[in-house]
CSV table of C-alpha atoms in Angstrom, one decimal:
chain,number,residue,atom,x,y,z
O,240,MET,CA,20.9,16.7,15.2
O,241,MET,CA,18.3,16.6,12.7
O,242,GLN,CA,16.0,13.3,11.8
O,243,ALA,CA,16.5,12.5,7.9
O,244,SER,CA,12.9,12.6,6.9
O,245,ASP,CA,11.0,9.7,5.1
O,246,GLU,CA,11.0,11.5,1.7
O,247,GLU,CA,15.1,12.1,1.8
O,248,LEU,CA,16.0,8.0,3.3
O,249,ALA,CA,13.4,7.0,0.3
O,250,ARG,CA,15.8,8.8,-1.9
O,251,ARG,CA,18.9,7.9,-1.3
O,252,ALA,CA,17.1,3.9,-0.8
O,253,ALA,CA,16.8,4.7,-4.9
O,254,ALA,CA,20.4,5.4,-5.3
O,255,GLY,CA,22.8,3.4,-5.1
O,256,ASP,CA,22.9,0.5,-2.9
O,257,GLY,CA,20.6,2.6,-0.2
O,258,ARG,CA,20.2,-0.5,2.7
O,259,HIS,CA,21.2,1.2,5.7
O,260,ALA,CA,18.6,4.0,4.5
O,261,PHE,CA,15.6,1.6,3.8
O,262,ALA,CA,16.6,-0.2,7.0
O,263,MET,CA,16.2,2.7,8.6
O,264,LEU,CA,12.2,3.0,7.1
O,265,VAL,CA,11.6,-0.6,8.2
O,266,SER,CA,12.6,0.4,11.3
O,267,ARG,CA,10.6,3.3,11.7
O,268,HIS,CA,7.6,2.4,10.0
O,269,GLN,CA,7.4,-1.9,11.1
O,270,SER,CA,5.0,-0.7,14.4
O,271,ASP,CA,2.7,0.3,12.3
O,272,VAL,CA,2.4,-0.9,8.9
O,273,ARG,CA,2.8,-4.7,11.4
O,274,SER,CA,-0.3,-3.3,13.7
O,275,THR,CA,-2.5,-2.7,10.7
O,276,LEU,CA,-1.7,-5.9,9.4
O,277,ARG,CA,-2.9,-7.5,13.0
O,278,ARG,CA,-6.1,-6.2,12.1
O,279,LEU,CA,-5.8,-6.3,9.3
O,280,THR,CA,-6.0,-10.7,9.8
O,281,ARG,CA,-7.8,-10.4,12.4
O,282,GLY,CA,-5.2,-10.9,15.2
O,283,ASP,CA,-3.4,-13.7,13.6
O,284,ALA,CA,0.3,-12.2,14.5
O,285,ALA,CA,2.5,-14.6,12.5
O,286,ARG,CA,0.7,-14.1,8.9
O,287,ALA,CA,0.4,-10.5,9.2
O,288,ASP,CA,4.6,-10.8,10.2
O,289,ASP,CA,4.4,-12.2,6.7
O,290,LEU,CA,2.8,-10.1,4.9
O,291,ALA,CA,4.3,-6.9,6.7
O,292,GLN,CA,7.8,-8.5,5.5
O,293,GLU,CA,6.3,-9.3,1.6
O,294,ALA,CA,5.2,-5.4,1.9
O,295,PHE,CA,8.4,-4.1,2.4
O,296,ILE,CA,10.2,-6.2,-0.1
O,297,LYS,CA,8.1,-5.3,-2.4
O,298,ALA,CA,8.6,-1.6,-1.5
O,299,TRP,CA,12.1,-2.2,-1.9
O,300,ARG,CA,11.7,-3.7,-5.3
O,301,SER,CA,9.9,-0.6,-6.3
O,302,ILE,CA,11.6,2.6,-4.2
O,303,GLY,CA,12.7,3.9,-7.8
O,304,ASP,CA,9.5,4.0,-8.5
O,305,PHE,CA,8.6,6.3,-5.4
O,306,ARG,CA,8.0,9.8,-6.7
O,307,GLY,CA,6.9,11.5,-3.2
O,308,GLU,CA,3.6,12.7,-4.9
O,309,SER,CA,2.1,11.1,-2.0
O,310,SER,CA,4.2,11.0,1.7
O,311,PHE,CA,6.1,7.6,2.1
O,312,ARG,CA,4.2,6.6,5.1
O,313,THR,CA,1.0,6.4,2.3
O,314,TRP,CA,2.6,5.1,-0.6
O,315,MET,CA,3.6,1.9,2.1
O,316,PHE,CA,0.9,1.2,3.3
O,317,ARG,CA,-0.6,1.3,0.0
O,318,ILE,CA,1.4,-1.3,-0.8
O,319,ALA,CA,0.7,-3.1,2.8
O,320,TYR,CA,-2.7,-3.0,1.8
O,321,ARG,CA,-2.6,-4.3,-1.9
O,322,THR,CA,-0.3,-6.7,-0.4
O,323,PHE,CA,-2.6,-7.9,2.0
O,324,LEU,CA,-6.1,-8.2,-0.7
O,325,SER,CA,-4.0,-9.7,-2.9
O,326,GLU,CA,-3.0,-12.8,-0.1
O,327,ILE,CA,-7.1,-12.7,0.6
O,328,ARG,CA,-7.5,-13.3,-3.4
O,329,ARG,CA,-5.1,-16.5,-3.7
O,330,ASN,CA,-6.6,-18.0,-0.3
O,331,GLU,CA,-9.9,-18.2,0.7
O,332,PRO,CA,-10.1,-15.1,4.2
O,333,ALA,CA,-9.6,-17.0,6.7
O,334,THR,CA,-13.3,-18.2,8.6
O,335,GLU,CA,-11.9,-18.4,12.6
O,336,GLU,CA,-11.4,-15.2,14.4
O,337,VAL,CA,-8.5,-14.6,16.6
O,338,GLU,CA,-8.4,-12.9,19.2
O,339,GLU,CA,-6.3,-9.7,18.9
O,340,HIS,CA,-3.6,-8.5,20.9
O,341,HIS,CA,-2.9,-5.2,21.3
O,342,ALA,CA,0.8,-3.7,22.2
O,343,VAL,CA,-0.9,-1.6,25.3
O,344,HIS,CA,0.6,-0.2,28.7
O,345,GLU,CA,0.6,-3.8,30.7
O,346,ASP,CA,-0.4,-1.5,34.0
O,347,SER,CA,-3.3,-1.1,32.4
O,348,HIS,CA,-6.1,-3.2,33.7
O,349,GLU,CA,-8.3,-0.6,31.9
O,350,ALA,CA,-6.4,0.0,28.8
O,351,ARG,CA,-6.7,-4.1,27.5
O,352,GLU,CA,-10.2,-4.2,28.5
O,353,PHE,CA,-10.9,-0.5,26.7
O,354,MET,CA,-9.3,-2.1,23.5
O,355,ALA,CA,-10.7,-5.5,23.9
O,356,ASP,CA,-14.1,-3.0,23.8
O,357,PHE,CA,-13.2,-1.4,20.9
O,358,ASP,CA,-12.2,-4.2,18.7
O,359,ALA,CA,-15.9,-5.9,19.6
O,360,ALA,CA,-17.3,-2.9,18.7
O,361,MET,CA,-15.3,-2.7,15.3
O,362,ARG,CA,-16.5,-6.3,14.3
O,363,GLN,CA,-19.7,-5.1,14.0
O,364,LEU,CA,-18.9,-2.6,11.6
O,365,ARG,CA,-18.2,-4.2,7.8
O,366,PRO,CA,-14.7,-4.4,6.4
O,367,GLU,CA,-14.0,-1.2,4.4
O,368,GLN,CA,-16.1,1.0,6.8
O,369,ARG,CA,-14.0,-0.8,9.6
O,370,ASP,CA,-10.4,-0.5,7.5
O,371,CYS,CA,-11.4,3.4,6.7
O,372,VAL,CA,-11.9,3.9,10.3
O,373,HIS,CA,-8.7,1.8,11.3
O,374,PHE,CA,-7.1,4.0,9.0
O,375,ALA,CA,-8.4,7.4,10.2
O,376,LEU,CA,-8.3,6.6,14.5
O,377,GLN,CA,-5.3,4.9,14.3
O,378,ARG,CA,-3.3,5.8,12.3
O,379,GLY,CA,-4.6,9.5,12.0
O,380,PHE,CA,-4.7,9.2,7.9
O,381,SER,CA,-6.6,12.4,6.7
O,382,HIS,CA,-9.0,11.1,4.0
O,383,PRO,CA,-7.6,11.5,0.7
O,384,GLU,CA,-4.6,9.6,1.8
O,385,ILE,CA,-6.9,6.8,2.9
O,386,ALA,CA,-8.3,6.8,-0.6
O,387,ASP,CA,-5.0,6.4,-2.2
O,388,ILE,CA,-4.4,3.2,-0.1
O,389,MET,CA,-6.9,1.6,0.0
O,390,GLY,CA,-8.4,2.8,-3.8
O,391,ILE,CA,-11.2,4.1,-3.6
O,392,PRO,CA,-13.5,7.6,-4.1
O,393,VAL,CA,-12.2,10.2,-1.1
O,394,GLY,CA,-16.3,10.6,-0.7
O,395,THR,CA,-17.2,6.9,0.5
O,396,VAL,CA,-13.8,7.4,2.8
O,397,LYS,CA,-15.8,9.7,4.1
O,398,THR,CA,-19.2,8.6,4.2
O,399,HIS,CA,-17.4,5.3,6.1
O,400,VAL,CA,-15.5,7.2,8.8
O,401,LEU,CA,-18.6,9.7,9.7
O,402,ARG,CA,-20.7,6.8,10.0
O,403,GLY,CA,-18.6,4.2,11.1
O,404,ARG,CA,-16.8,6.0,13.9
O,405,GLN,CA,-20.6,7.8,15.0
O,406,ARG,CA,-21.8,3.9,15.3
O,407,LEU,CA,-18.4,2.9,17.6
O,408,GLN,CA,-19.0,5.7,20.0
O,409,ASP,CA,-22.4,5.1,20.3
O,410,ILE,CA,-22.4,0.9,21.1
O,411,LEU,CA,-18.4,2.0,23.7
O,412,SER,CA,-21.2,4.4,25.0
O,413,GLN,CA,-23.9,2.0,25.5
O,414,TRP,CA,-21.6,-0.7,27.1
O,415,GLN,CA,-20.0,2.1,28.6
O,416,GLU,CA,-23.4,3.4,30.4
O,417,GLY,CA,-24.3,-0.3,30.4
O,418,ILE,CA,-20.9,-1.0,33.1
O,419,ALA,CA,-22.1,2.1,35.2
O,420,HIS,CA,-24.9,1.0,36.2
O,421,ALA,CA,-24.0,-2.7,37.2
M,187,MET,CA,-18.1,14.5,25.4
M,188,ARG,CA,-15.2,16.0,23.3
M,189,GLU,CA,-16.0,15.0,19.1
M,190,ASP,CA,-12.2,13.5,19.1
M,191,TRP,CA,-12.3,11.1,22.3
M,192,LEU,CA,-12.1,8.2,20.8
M,193,GLU,CA,-8.9,8.7,18.7
M,194,GLN,CA,-7.2,10.4,21.4
M,195,ARG,CA,-8.3,7.1,23.9
M,196,LEU,CA,-6.8,5.4,21.6
M,197,ALA,CA,-3.4,7.3,20.3
M,198,ARG,CA,-3.0,7.2,24.8
M,199,GLU,CA,-3.9,3.0,25.0
M,200,GLU,CA,-1.6,1.4,21.6
M,201,ILE,CA,2.0,1.5,22.7
M,202,PRO,CA,4.2,0.7,19.7
M,203,LEU,CA,5.3,-2.9,18.5
M,204,PRO,CA,8.6,-3.2,19.3
M,205,ASP,CA,11.1,-4.8,16.6
M,206,ASP,CA,12.0,-7.7,17.8
M,207,GLY,CA,14.5,-8.5,15.0
M,208,PHE,CA,11.8,-7.8,12.5
M,209,THR,CA,13.7,-5.5,10.8
M,210,LEU,CA,16.8,-7.8,10.2
M,211,ARG,CA,14.7,-10.4,9.3
M,212,VAL,CA,13.5,-8.1,6.5
M,213,MET,CA,17.1,-6.6,5.2
M,214,GLY,CA,18.0,-10.0,5.4
M,215,SER,CA,16.0,-11.0,2.8
M,216,LEU,CA,15.8,-8.1,0.6
M,217,PRO,CA,16.5,-9.0,-3.2
M,218,PRO,CA,20.3,-7.8,-4.6
M,219,ARG,CA,18.9,-4.4,-6.2
M,220,ARG,CA,19.0,-4.8,-10.4
M,221,GLU,CA,21.2,-3.4,-12.1
M,222,GLY,CA,19.5,-0.2,-14.1
M,223,ARG,CA,16.1,0.6,-14.4
M,224,PRO,CA,13.6,-2.1,-15.5
M,225,GLU,CA,12.0,0.5,-18.1
M,226,ARG,CA,15.5,1.7,-19.5
M,227,ARG,CA,16.2,-1.5,-20.3
M,228,ALA,CA,13.2,-2.3,-22.0
M,229,ASP,CA,14.0,0.6,-23.7
M,230,TRP,CA,16.9,-0.4,-25.0
M,231,ILE,CA,15.4,-3.3,-26.0
M,232,LEU,CA,13.3,-2.2,-28.2
M,233,LEU,CA,15.9,0.3,-29.4
M,234,ALA,CA,18.5,-2.5,-30.4
M,235,GLY,CA,15.6,-4.7,-32.0
M,236,THR,CA,14.4,-1.9,-33.9
M,237,ALA,CA,17.7,-1.0,-35.8
M,238,THR,CA,18.4,-5.0,-36.0
M,239,GLY,CA,15.3,-5.1,-37.7
M,240,SER,CA,16.1,-2.4,-40.0
M,241,ALA,CA,19.1,-3.3,-41.0
M,242,ALA,CA,18.3,-6.8,-42.2
M,243,ALA,CA,15.5,-5.2,-44.3
M,244,ALA,CA,17.6,-2.8,-45.7
M,245,ALA,CA,20.0,-5.6,-46.1
M,246,PHE,CA,18.0,-8.8,-47.6
M,247,PHE,CA,15.2,-7.0,-49.4
M,248,PRO,CA,14.8,-4.6,-52.4
M,249,VAL,CA,14.2,-1.3,-50.1
M,250,ALA,CA,13.6,0.8,-53.7
M,251,PRO,CA,10.9,-1.2,-55.5
M,252,VAL,CA,8.2,-1.3,-52.0
M,253,LEU,CA,9.1,1.6,-51.0
M,254,ARG,CA,7.9,3.3,-55.0
M,255,VAL,CA,4.5,1.0,-54.1
M,256,LEU,CA,4.1,2.2,-51.1
M,257,VAL,CA,4.5,5.6,-52.5
M,258,GLU,CA,2.1,5.4,-55.4
M,259,ALA,CA,-0.4,3.3,-53.2
M,260,ALA,CA,-0.7,5.6,-50.7
M,261,GLN,CA,-1.8,7.9,-53.1
M,262,ILE,CA,-4.8,6.0,-53.7
M,263,PRO,CA,-7.4,7.6,-51.1
M,264,TRP,CA,-8.5,4.6,-48.6
M,265,ILE,CA,-5.1,3.2,-49.3
M,266,GLY,CA,-3.3,6.1,-48.2
M,267,GLY,CA,-6.2,5.9,-45.3
M,268,GLY,CA,-5.2,2.9,-43.9
M,269,LEU,CA,-1.5,3.1,-44.2
M,270,MET,CA,-2.4,6.6,-41.3
M,271,LEU,CA,-4.3,4.6,-39.2
M,272,GLY,CA,-1.2,1.9,-39.2
M,273,VAL,CA,0.7,3.6,-38.2
M,274,MET,CA,-1.3,5.2,-35.8
M,275,ALA,CA,-2.6,1.9,-34.2
M,276,LEU,CA,1.3,0.8,-34.2
M,277,ALA,CA,2.4,4.2,-32.1
M,278,LEU,CA,-0.8,3.9,-29.7
M,279,LEU,CA,0.8,0.1,-29.9
M,280,ALA,CA,4.2,0.9,-28.7
M,281,GLU,CA,3.7,2.4,-25.5
M,282,PRO,CA,1.7,-1.3,-23.9
M,283,LEU,CA,4.3,-3.1,-25.5
M,284,ARG,CA,7.5,-1.4,-23.9
M,285,ARG,CA,5.9,-1.4,-20.2
M,286,ALA,CA,5.0,-5.5,-21.1
M,287,LEU,CA,9.0,-5.8,-21.8
């Protein structure tokens, strides 16, 4: 049986009660939204889940305004990103850096090491650049979609992704060469 | 080395987060759906307010003399221009007011 598209589910969620359709949307996108918020909150899983919950509730409240001008996924991430930004404005940003725990293949020690290196390299980027790189490399959004999510010009996104990716690749390659020579 | 090796490596290493009851928690905390679109409700409030105000004005105030004075005043250029500007300002303010409601 063909799966209903996000946009179809959003239309159903907006019509009448629509809870079942909305539950399917939450289930479909919870992983990506929560993972992104974990990155934005520097690995604070509890805070990230609270923000994700708040974002989905906002989405439910305004699902009638979703016009399909962007994909549902982009629209949902825009809400999640703005929820995160409002929370930062409400409270002082956390200074303590919590070590990020990614869901990686458990049997792979190498995978865990790679993700730890990747996180360390990401921390060397400026926040806006880091967010752009995350949305592009880890969530697969296009430059215009990232601009829509973050509310910044497409040109800025392009520059951030280009320079950020290059810097990450340089850092990671240097570290890997270092390990190989050791 | 391929240009997109980093994307490929990340896609390979990262696996989806398990739901662990997250969807149920969200669904349990959703507020009930409000009847009607808020925008539509605001439209009705404005319409009802305008109709009530107009009816009250027609019932309690001497409309005809006021209209006569307005028509006469509108023939004086600066008053007529002022009235037109006032009407335009009201028209411009209508949409922000509707949104605020």
